[in-house]
Coordinates of C-alpha atoms in Angstrom, one line a residue:
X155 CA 0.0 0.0 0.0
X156 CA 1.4 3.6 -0.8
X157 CA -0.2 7.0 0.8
X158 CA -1.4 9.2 -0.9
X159 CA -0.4 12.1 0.5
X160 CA -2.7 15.4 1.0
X161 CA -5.7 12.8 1.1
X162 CA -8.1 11.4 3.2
X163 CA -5.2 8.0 3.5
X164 CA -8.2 6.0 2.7
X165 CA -7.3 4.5 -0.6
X166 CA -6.6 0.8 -0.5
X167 CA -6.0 -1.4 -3.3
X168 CA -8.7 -3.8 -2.2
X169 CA -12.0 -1.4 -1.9
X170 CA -15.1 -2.3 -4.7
X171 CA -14.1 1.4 -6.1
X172 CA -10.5 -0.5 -7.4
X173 CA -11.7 -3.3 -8.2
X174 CA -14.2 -2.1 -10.5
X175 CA -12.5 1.1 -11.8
X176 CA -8.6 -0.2 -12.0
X177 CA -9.4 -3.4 -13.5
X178 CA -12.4 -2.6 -15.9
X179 CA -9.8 -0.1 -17.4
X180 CA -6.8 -2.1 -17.8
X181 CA -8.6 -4.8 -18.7
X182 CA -9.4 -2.0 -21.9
X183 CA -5.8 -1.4 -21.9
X184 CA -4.9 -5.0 -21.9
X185 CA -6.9 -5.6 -25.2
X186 CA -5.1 -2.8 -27.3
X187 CA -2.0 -2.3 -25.7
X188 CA 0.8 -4.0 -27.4
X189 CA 4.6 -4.2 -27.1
X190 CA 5.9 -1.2 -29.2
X191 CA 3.1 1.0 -29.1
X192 CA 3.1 4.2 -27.3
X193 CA 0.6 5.6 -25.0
X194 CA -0.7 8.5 -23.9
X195 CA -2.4 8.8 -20.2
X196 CA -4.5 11.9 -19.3
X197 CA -5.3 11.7 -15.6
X198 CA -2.5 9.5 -14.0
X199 CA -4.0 9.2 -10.6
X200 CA -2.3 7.1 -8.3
X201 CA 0.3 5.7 -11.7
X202 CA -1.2 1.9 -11.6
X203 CA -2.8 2.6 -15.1
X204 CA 0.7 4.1 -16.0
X205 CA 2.6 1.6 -14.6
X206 CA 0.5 -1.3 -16.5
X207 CA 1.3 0.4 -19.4
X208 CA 5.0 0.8 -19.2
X209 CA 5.3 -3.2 -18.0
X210 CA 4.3 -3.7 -21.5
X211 CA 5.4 -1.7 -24.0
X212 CA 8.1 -0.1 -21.9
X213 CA 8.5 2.9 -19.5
X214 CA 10.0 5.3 -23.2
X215 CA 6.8 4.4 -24.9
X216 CA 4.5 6.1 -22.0
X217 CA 3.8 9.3 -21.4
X218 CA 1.2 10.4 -18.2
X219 CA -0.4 13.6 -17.8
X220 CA -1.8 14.3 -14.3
X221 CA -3.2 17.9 -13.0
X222 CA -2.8 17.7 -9.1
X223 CA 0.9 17.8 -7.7
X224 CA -0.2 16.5 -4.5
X225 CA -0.3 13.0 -6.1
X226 CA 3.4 13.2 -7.6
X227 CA 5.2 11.4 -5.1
X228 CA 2.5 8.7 -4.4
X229 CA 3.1 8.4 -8.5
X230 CA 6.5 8.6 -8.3
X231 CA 6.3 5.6 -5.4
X232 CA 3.7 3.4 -7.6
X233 CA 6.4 4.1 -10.4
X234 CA 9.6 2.8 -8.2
X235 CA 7.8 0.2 -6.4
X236 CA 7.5 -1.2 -9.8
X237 CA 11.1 -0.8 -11.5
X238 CA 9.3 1.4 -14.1
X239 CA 9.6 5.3 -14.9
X240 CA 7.5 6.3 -17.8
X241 CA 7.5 10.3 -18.3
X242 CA 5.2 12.1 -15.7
X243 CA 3.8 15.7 -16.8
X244 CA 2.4 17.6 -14.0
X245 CA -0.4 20.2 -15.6
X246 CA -3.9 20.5 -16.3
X247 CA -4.8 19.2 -20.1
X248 CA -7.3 20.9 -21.8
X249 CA -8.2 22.1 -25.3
X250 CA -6.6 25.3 -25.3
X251 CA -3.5 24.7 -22.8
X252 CA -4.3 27.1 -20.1
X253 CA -3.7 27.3 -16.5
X254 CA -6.8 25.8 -14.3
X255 CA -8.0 25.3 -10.7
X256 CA -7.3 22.0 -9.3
X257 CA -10.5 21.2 -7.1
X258 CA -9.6 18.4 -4.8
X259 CA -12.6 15.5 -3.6
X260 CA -11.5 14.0 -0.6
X261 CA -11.1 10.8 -2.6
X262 CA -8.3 11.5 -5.1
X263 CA -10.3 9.9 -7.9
X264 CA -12.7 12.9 -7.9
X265 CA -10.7 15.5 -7.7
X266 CA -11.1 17.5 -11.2
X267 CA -9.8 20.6 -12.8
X268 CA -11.7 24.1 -13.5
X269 CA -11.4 27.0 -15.3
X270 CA -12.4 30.4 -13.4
X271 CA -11.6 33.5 -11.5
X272 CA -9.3 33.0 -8.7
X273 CA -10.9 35.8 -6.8
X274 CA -13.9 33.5 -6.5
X275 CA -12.2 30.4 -4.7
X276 CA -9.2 32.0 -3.2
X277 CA -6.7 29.3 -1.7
X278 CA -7.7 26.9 -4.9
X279 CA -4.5 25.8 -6.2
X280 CA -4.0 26.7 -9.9
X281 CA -1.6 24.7 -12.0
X282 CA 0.0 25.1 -15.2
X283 CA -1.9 23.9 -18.7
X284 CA -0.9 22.1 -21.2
X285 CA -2.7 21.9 -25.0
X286 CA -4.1 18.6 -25.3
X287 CA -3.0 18.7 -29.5
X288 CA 0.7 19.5 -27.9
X289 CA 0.8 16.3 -26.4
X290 CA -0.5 14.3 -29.5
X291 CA 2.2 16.1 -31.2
X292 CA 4.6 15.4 -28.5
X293 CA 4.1 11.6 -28.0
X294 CA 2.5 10.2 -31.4
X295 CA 0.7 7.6 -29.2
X296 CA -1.1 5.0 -30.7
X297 CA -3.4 4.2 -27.6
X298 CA -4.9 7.3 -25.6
X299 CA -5.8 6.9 -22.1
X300 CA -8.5 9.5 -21.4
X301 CA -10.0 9.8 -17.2
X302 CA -10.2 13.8 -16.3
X303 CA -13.0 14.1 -14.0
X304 CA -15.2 15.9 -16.8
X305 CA -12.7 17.7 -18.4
X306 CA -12.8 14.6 -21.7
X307 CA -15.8 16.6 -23.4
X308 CA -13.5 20.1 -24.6
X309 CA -10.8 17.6 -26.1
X310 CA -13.6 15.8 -28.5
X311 CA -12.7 18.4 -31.2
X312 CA -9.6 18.1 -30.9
X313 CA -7.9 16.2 -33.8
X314 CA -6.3 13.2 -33.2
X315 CA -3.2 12.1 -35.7
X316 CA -3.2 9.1 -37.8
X317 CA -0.9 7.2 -35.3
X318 CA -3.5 6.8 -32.8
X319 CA -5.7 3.1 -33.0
X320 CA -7.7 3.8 -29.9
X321 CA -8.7 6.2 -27.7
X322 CA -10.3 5.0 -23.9
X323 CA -12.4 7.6 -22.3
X324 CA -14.1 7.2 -18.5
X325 CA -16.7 9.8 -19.3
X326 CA -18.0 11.8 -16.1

């Protein structure tokens, strides 16, 4: 079990919530992932998902995206614990690559990113963007990996290039 630090320490690998979330995706993952591909993560999380993917097509052919730096080392952990180091981007992703709000759940798996005035949530952390097409551009990734707590729907008109084979989305 890692912490997660700046949570409620109540994630454990064994809760329904994993079980159902964790494995229904990677199951997803299992079926397209294959050695030599590359993939692109929005949302690391925790880094299991990340992780999964690096074991198989290797830790080069992986880049992760996730918003809230509170979860870095608990990713960086998951990422050691596991003799793997795929490339970890700490920023919000969204259509047009600017800064957002992180608005943390008290279960990391909710927390989500926003776009609005400072003035009217002072103490929200605000973390740098990063253009979703950038990325695509960036990696070339044959498989995206899409779970953004809502934030999915403004990269649907984003154009995807002709390297990508599949694109996984948890809709919220």
């Amino acid at each position: 079990r890692v912490g997660l630090l700046g949570y409620d320490d109540r994630y454990d690998p064994d809760t329904d919530f994993d079980r159902w979330y964790t494995r229904g995706t990677a199951a997803a993952i299992a079926h397209w992932i294959q050695p030599g591909q590359t993939v692109l993560e929005l949302g690391t999380g925790c880094g299991l998902l990340a992780t999964y993917a690096a074991k198989v097509c290797g830790s080069a052919s992986v880049l992760t995206v996730e918003a809230d730096p509170l979860l870095e080392p608990t990713i960086r952990a998951v990422f050691a614990a596991n003799d793997v180091t795929p490339d970890l981007v700490i920023a919000a992703v969204s259509a047009d690559g600017a800064a957002r709000h992180v608005l943390r759940a008290a279960d990391f798996w909710a927390t989500r990113t926003a776009e609005f005035d400072g003035s009217q949530a002072p103490g929200v952390p605000r973390v740098v963007g990063v253009a979703f097409e950038s990325l695509l551009a960036r990696h070339l990734p044959t498989i995206v990996v899409i779970d953004i707590e809502g934030g999915e729907f403004e990269l649907c008109g984003v154009p995807l290039p002709a390297s990508v084979r599949a694109v996984i989305v948890e809709t919220h």
